[in-house]
Short mmCIF file of C-alpha atoms in Angstrom, two decimals:
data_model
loop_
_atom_site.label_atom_id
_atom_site.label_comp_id
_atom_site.label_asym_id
_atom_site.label_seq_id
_atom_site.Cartn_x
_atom_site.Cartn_y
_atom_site.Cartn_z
CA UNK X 736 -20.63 7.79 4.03
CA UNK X 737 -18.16 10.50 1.76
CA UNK X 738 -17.47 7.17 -0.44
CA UNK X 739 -19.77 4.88 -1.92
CA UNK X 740 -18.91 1.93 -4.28
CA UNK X 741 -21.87 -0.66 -4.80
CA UNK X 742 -21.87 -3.66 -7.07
CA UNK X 743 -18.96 -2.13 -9.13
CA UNK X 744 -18.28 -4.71 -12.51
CA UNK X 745 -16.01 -3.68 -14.79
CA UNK X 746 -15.38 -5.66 -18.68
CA UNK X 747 -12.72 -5.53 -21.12
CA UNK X 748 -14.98 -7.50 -24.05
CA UNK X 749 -15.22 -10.87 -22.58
CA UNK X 750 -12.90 -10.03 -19.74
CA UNK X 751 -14.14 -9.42 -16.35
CA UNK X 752 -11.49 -7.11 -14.76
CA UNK X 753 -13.37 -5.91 -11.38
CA UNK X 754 -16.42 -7.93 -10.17
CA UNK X 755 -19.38 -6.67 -7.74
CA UNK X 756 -16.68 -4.67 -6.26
CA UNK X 757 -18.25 -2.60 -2.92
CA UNK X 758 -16.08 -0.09 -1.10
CA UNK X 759 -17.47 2.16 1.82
CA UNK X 760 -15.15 5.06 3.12
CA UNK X 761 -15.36 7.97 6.00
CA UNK X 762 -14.19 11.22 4.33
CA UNK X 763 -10.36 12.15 5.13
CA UNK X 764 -9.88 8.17 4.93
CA UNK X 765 -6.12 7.17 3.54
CA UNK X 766 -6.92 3.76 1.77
CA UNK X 767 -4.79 1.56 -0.49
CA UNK X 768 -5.85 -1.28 -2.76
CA UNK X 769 -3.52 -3.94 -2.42
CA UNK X 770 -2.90 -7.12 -4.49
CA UNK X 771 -0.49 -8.80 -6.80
CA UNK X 772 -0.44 -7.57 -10.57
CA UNK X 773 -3.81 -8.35 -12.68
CA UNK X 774 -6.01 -8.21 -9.74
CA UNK X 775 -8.03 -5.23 -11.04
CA UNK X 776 -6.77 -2.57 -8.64
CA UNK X 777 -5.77 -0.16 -11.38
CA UNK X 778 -8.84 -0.84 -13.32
CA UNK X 779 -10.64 0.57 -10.60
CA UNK X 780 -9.26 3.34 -9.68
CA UNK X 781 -9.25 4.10 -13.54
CA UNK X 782 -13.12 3.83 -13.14
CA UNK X 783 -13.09 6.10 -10.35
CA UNK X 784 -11.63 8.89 -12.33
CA UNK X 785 -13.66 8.41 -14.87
CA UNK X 786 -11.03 7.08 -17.48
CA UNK X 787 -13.04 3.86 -17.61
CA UNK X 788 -16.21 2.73 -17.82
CA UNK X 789 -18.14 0.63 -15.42
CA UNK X 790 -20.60 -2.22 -16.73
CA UNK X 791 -22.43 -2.24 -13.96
CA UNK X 792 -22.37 -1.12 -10.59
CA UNK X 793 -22.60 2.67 -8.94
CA UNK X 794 -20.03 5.29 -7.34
CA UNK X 795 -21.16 8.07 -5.04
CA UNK X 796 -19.49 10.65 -3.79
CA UNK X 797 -20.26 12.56 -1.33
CA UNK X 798 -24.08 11.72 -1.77
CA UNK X 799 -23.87 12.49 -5.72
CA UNK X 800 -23.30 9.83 -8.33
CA UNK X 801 -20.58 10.25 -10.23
CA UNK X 802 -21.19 9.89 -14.05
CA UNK X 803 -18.97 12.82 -15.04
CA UNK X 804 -16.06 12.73 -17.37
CA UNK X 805 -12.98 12.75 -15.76
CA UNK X 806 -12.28 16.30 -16.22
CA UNK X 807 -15.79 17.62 -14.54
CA UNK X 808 -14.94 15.35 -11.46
CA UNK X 809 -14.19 17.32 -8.48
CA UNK X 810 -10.90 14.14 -8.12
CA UNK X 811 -7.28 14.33 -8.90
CA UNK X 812 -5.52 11.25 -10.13
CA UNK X 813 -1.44 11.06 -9.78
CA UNK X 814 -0.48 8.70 -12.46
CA UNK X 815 2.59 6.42 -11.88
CA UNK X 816 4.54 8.55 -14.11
CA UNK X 817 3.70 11.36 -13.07
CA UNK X 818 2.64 13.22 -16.54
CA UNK X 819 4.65 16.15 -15.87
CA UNK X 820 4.98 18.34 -19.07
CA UNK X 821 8.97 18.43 -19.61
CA UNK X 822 8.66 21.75 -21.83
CA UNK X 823 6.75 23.73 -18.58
CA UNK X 824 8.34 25.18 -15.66
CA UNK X 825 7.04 23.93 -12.15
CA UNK X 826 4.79 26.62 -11.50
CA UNK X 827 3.46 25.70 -15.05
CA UNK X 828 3.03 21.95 -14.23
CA UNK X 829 1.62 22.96 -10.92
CA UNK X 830 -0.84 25.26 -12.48
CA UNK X 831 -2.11 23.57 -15.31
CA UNK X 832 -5.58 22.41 -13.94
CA UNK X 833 -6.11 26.09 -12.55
CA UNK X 834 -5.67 27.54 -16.47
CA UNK X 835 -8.27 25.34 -17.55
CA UNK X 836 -10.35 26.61 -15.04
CA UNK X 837 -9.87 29.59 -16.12
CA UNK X 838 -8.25 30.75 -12.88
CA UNK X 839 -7.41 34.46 -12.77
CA UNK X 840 -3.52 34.74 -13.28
CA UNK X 841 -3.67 36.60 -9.48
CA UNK X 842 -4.94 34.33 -7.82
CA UNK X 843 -3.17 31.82 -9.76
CA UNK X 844 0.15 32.87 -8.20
CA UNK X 845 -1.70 33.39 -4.82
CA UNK X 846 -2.45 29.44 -4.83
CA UNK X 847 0.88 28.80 -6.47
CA UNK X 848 2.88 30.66 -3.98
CA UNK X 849 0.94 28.36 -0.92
CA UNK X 850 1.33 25.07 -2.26
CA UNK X 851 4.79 25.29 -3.28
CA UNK X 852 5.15 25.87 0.72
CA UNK X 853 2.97 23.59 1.46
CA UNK X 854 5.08 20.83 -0.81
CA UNK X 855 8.47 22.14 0.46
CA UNK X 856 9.15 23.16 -3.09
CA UNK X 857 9.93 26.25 -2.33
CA UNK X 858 11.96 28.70 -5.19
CA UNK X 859 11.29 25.58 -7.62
CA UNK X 860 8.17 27.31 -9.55
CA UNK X 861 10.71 28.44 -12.86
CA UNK X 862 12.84 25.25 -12.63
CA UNK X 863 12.22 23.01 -15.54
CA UNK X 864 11.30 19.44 -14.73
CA UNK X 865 13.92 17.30 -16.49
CA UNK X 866 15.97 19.53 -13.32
CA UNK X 867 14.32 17.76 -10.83
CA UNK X 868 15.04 14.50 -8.41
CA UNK X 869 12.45 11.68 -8.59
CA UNK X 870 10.81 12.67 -5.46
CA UNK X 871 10.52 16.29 -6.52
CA UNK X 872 8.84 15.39 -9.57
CA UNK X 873 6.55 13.38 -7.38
CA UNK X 874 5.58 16.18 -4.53
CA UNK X 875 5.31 18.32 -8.47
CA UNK X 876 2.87 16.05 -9.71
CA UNK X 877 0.85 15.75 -5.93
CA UNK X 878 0.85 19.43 -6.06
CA UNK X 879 -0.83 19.69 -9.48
CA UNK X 880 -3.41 17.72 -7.97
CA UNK X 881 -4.06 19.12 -4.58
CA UNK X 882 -4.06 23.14 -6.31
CA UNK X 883 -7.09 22.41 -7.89
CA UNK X 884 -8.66 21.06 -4.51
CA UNK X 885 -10.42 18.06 -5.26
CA UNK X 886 -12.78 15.77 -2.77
CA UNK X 887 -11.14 12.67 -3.55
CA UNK X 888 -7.22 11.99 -4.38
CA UNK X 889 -6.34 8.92 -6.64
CA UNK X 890 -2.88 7.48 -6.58
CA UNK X 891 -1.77 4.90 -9.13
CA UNK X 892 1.60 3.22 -7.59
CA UNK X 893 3.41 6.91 -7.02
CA UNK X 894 6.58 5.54 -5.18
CA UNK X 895 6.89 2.90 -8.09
CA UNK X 896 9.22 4.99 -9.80
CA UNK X 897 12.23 5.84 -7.24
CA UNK X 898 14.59 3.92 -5.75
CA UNK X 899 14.10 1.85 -2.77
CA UNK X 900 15.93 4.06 -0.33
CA UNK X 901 13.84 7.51 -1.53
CA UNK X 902 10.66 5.45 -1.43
CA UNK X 903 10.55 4.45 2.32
CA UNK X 904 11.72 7.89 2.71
CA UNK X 905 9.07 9.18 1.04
CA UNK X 906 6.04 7.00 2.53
CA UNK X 907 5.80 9.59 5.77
CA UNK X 908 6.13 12.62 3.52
CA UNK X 909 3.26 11.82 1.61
CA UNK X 910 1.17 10.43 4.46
CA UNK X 911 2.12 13.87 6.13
CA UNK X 912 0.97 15.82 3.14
CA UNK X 913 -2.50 13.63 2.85
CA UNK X 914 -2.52 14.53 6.34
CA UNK X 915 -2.22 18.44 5.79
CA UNK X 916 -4.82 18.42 3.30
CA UNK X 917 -7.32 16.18 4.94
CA UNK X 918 -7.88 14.71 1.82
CA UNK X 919 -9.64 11.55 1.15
CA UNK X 920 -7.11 9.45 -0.67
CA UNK X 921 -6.97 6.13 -2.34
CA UNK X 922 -3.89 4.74 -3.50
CA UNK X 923 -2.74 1.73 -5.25
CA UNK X 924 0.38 -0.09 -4.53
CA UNK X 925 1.57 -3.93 -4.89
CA UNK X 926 4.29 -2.64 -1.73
CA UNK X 927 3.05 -4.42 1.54
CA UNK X 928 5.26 -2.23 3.74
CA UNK X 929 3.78 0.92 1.58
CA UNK X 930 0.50 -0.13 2.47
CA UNK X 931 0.74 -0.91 5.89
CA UNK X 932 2.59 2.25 6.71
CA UNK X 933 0.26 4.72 4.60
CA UNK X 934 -3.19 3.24 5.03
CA UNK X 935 -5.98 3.61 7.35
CA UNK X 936 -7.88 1.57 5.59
CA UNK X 937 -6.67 -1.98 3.78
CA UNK X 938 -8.34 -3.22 0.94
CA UNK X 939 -6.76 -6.45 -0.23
CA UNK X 940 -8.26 -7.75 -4.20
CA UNK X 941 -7.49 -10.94 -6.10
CA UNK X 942 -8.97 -11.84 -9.43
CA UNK X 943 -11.05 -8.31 -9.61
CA UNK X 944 -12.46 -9.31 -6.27
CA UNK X 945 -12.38 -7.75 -2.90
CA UNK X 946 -10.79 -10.58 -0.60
CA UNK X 947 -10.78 -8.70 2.25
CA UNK X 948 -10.63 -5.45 4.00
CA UNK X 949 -9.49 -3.35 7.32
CA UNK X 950 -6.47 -1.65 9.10
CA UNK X 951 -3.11 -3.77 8.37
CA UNK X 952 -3.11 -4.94 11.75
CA UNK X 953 -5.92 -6.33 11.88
CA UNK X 954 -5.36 -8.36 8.42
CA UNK X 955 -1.80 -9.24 8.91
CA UNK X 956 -2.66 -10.46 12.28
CA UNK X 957 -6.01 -12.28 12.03
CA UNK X 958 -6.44 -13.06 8.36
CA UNK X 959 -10.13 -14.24 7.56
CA UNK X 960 -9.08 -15.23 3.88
CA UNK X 961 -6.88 -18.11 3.16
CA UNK X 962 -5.16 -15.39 0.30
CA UNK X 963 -4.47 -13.02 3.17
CA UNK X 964 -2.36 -14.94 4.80
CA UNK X 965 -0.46 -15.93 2.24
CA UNK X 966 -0.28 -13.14 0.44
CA UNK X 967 0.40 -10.58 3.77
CA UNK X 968 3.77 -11.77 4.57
CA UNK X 969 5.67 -15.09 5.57
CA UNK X 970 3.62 -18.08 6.67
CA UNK X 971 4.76 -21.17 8.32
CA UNK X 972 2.82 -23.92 7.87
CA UNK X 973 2.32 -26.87 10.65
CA UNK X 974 0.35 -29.96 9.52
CA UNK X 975 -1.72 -30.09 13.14
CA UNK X 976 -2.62 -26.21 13.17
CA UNK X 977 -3.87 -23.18 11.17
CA UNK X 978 -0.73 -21.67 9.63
CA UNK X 979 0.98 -19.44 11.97
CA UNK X 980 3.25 -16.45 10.55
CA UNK X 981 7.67 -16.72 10.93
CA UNK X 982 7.42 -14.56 14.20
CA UNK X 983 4.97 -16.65 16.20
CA UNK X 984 7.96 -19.12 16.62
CA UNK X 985 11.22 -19.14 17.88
CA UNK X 986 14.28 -21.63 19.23
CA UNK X 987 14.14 -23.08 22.50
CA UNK X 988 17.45 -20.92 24.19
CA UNK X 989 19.84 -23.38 25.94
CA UNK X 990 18.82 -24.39 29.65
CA UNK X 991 16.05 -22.93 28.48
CA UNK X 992 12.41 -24.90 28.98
CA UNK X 993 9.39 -24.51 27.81
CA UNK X 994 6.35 -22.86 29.89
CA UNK X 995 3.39 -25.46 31.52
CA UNK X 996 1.61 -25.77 28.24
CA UNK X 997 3.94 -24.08 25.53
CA UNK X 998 4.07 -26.35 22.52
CA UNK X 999 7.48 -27.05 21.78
CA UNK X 1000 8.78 -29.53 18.19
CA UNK X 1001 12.02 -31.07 17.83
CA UNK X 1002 13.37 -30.16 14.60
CA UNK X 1003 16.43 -29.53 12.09
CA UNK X 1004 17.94 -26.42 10.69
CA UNK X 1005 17.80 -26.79 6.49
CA UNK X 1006 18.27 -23.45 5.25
CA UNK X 1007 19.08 -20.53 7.10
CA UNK X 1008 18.06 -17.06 4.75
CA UNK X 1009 19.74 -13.89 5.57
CA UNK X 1010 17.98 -10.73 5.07
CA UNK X 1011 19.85 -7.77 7.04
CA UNK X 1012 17.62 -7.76 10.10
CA UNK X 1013 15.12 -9.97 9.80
CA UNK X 1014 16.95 -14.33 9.57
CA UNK X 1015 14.35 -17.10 8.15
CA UNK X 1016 14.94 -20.43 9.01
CA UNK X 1017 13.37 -23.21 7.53
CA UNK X 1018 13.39 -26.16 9.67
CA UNK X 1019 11.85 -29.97 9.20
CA UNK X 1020 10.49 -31.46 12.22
CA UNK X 1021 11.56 -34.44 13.83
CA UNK X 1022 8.05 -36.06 14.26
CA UNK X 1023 6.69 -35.88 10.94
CA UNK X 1024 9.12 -34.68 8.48
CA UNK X 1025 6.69 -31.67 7.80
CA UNK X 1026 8.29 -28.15 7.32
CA UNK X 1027 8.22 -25.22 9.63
CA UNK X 1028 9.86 -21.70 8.78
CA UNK X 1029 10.73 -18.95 11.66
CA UNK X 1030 11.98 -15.93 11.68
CA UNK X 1031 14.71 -13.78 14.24
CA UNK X 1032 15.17 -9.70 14.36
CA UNK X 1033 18.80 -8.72 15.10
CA UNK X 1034 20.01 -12.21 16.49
CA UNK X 1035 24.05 -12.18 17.21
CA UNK X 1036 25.45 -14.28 14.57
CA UNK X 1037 26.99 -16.46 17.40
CA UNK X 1038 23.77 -17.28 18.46
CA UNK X 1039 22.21 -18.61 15.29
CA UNK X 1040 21.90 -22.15 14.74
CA UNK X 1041 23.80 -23.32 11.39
CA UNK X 1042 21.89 -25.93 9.04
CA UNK X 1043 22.02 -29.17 10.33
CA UNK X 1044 21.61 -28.17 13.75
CA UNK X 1045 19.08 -30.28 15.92
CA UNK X 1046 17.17 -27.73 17.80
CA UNK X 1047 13.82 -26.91 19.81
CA UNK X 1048 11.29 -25.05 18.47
CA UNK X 1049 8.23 -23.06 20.93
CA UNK X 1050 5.55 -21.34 20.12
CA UNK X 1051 5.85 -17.57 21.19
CA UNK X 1052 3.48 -16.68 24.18
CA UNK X 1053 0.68 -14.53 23.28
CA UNK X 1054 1.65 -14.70 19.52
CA UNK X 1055 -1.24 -15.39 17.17
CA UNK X 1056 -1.68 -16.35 13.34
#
């Protein structure tokens, strides 16, 4: 195993930010920690660089424990604001970790010269930063990182920064680049959709603790943890069952009936919630009173039922919590 986290504890004083954390990874492995603000994720990747100490607990990589300081770690940590220097040029920035190194000014420029390519920052290396778009100074600050070729890649929330629009359009580039460099990378995000687009590998925390762990699918779709499911996306809740998520329901169509064995609840519209694409409806059913929410993808407005609306609800076929 390239990564090895075992009984990781980490204390501010009296606080316990990360407990008997354990984290296993394949080299080349693009992971994310996710979880809601407070739940330790920084913290540990913060240990992982070195920038914070662990009370207890071990890291290995690649067979060797890592005690180091953080600059005699062979890992690269891109912060969430990047820590460009505004007074150096981009080949500067870029180059940074190489001068401390004491990298020969050659092959400095050799290095330089590829990564810039490699980045698609091409003819940038004498621009100033303060020059730069958001997501320039990001693919900057990733190249300052990879140049000094590290075994392990930390990123602290890196698409926090830019607006919504550059950040999905950035997710690929960056899962392309990790890609490239066949770099083992963990990342930390509080972005569902960032996470389930970028990782391989899930890791979902709460409280300093590990909740659960594995591809997206896997724990969007069949949640062992009672936080997963609530926490990964929409849930509906129905009194008799496990809670099913929005999309395992949907209205009966007109003429329509249900299949030999298809559970189907009378109900009322109550709110209908419009979000571009994707409609929630939150319906009470008829039987019990109890509340059930749904969700459509690209439904014709003349075919959505307005509040108030009696209506049939059935459980999608082959649909699962």
């Amino acid at each position: 195993m390239f990564l090895e986290i075992k009984d990781l504890s980490i204390k501010y004083q009296d606080f316990t930010a990360v407990k008997h954390f354990d984290l296993f990874l394949e080299e080349g492995t693009f992971a994310c920690l996710l979880g809601p603000s407070g739940c330790g994720k920084t913290t540990l990747l913060r240990a992982l660089g070195g920038f914070v100490k662990q009370a207890s607990g071990k890291i290995y990589l690649a067979g060797e424990e890592l005690t180091q300081p953080p600059e005699a770690r062979p890992i690269a940590t891109v912060f969430q604001s990047y820590a460009l220097f505004p007074h150096m040029t981009v080949g500067a920035n870029i180059c940074y970790g190489l001068r401390l190194r004491k990298v020969p000014r050659e092959r400095q420029a050799e290095l330089l010269r590829d990564m810039l390519m490699r980045v698609d920052l091409e003819g940038y290396g004498d621009k100033r930063v303060h020059e730069l778009s958001g997501g320039e100074q990001q693919r900057v600050a990733l190249a300052r990182s990879l140049i000094i070729q590290p075994r392990l890649l930390l990123l602290d929330e890196p698409l926090s920064n830019l607006d919504a629009k550059l950040r999905v359009s950035l997710r690929s580039e960056l899962k392309q680049i990790q890609e490239d460099f066949a770099i083992t990378t963990i990342m930390v995000t509080h972005d569902q959709d960032e996470a389930f687009e970028l990782a391989d590998h899930l890791v979902l925390m709460y409280a300093g603790e590990k909740v659960e762990e594995g591809r997206g699918q896997e724990l969007y779709s069949w949640p062992q943890a009672a936080f997963t499911r609530e926490f990964l996306g929409e849930s509906s809740f129905y009194p008799q069952k496990a809670p099913e998520r929005p999309e395992a329901w949907r209205f009966l169509k007109p003429h329509e009936k249900p299949a030999p064995g298809q559970l189907a609840l009378d109900a009322v519209v109550e709110h209908c919630i419009f979000q571009g694409a994707v409609i929630y409806y939150d319906c009470k059913l008829t039987a019990d009173d109890s509340r059930l929410r749904l969700m459509e993808i690209n439904s014709p407005e003349a075919c959505r039922p307005p509040v108030g609306r009696q209506v049939t609800i059935i459980k999608r076929q082959g649909k699962t919590a």
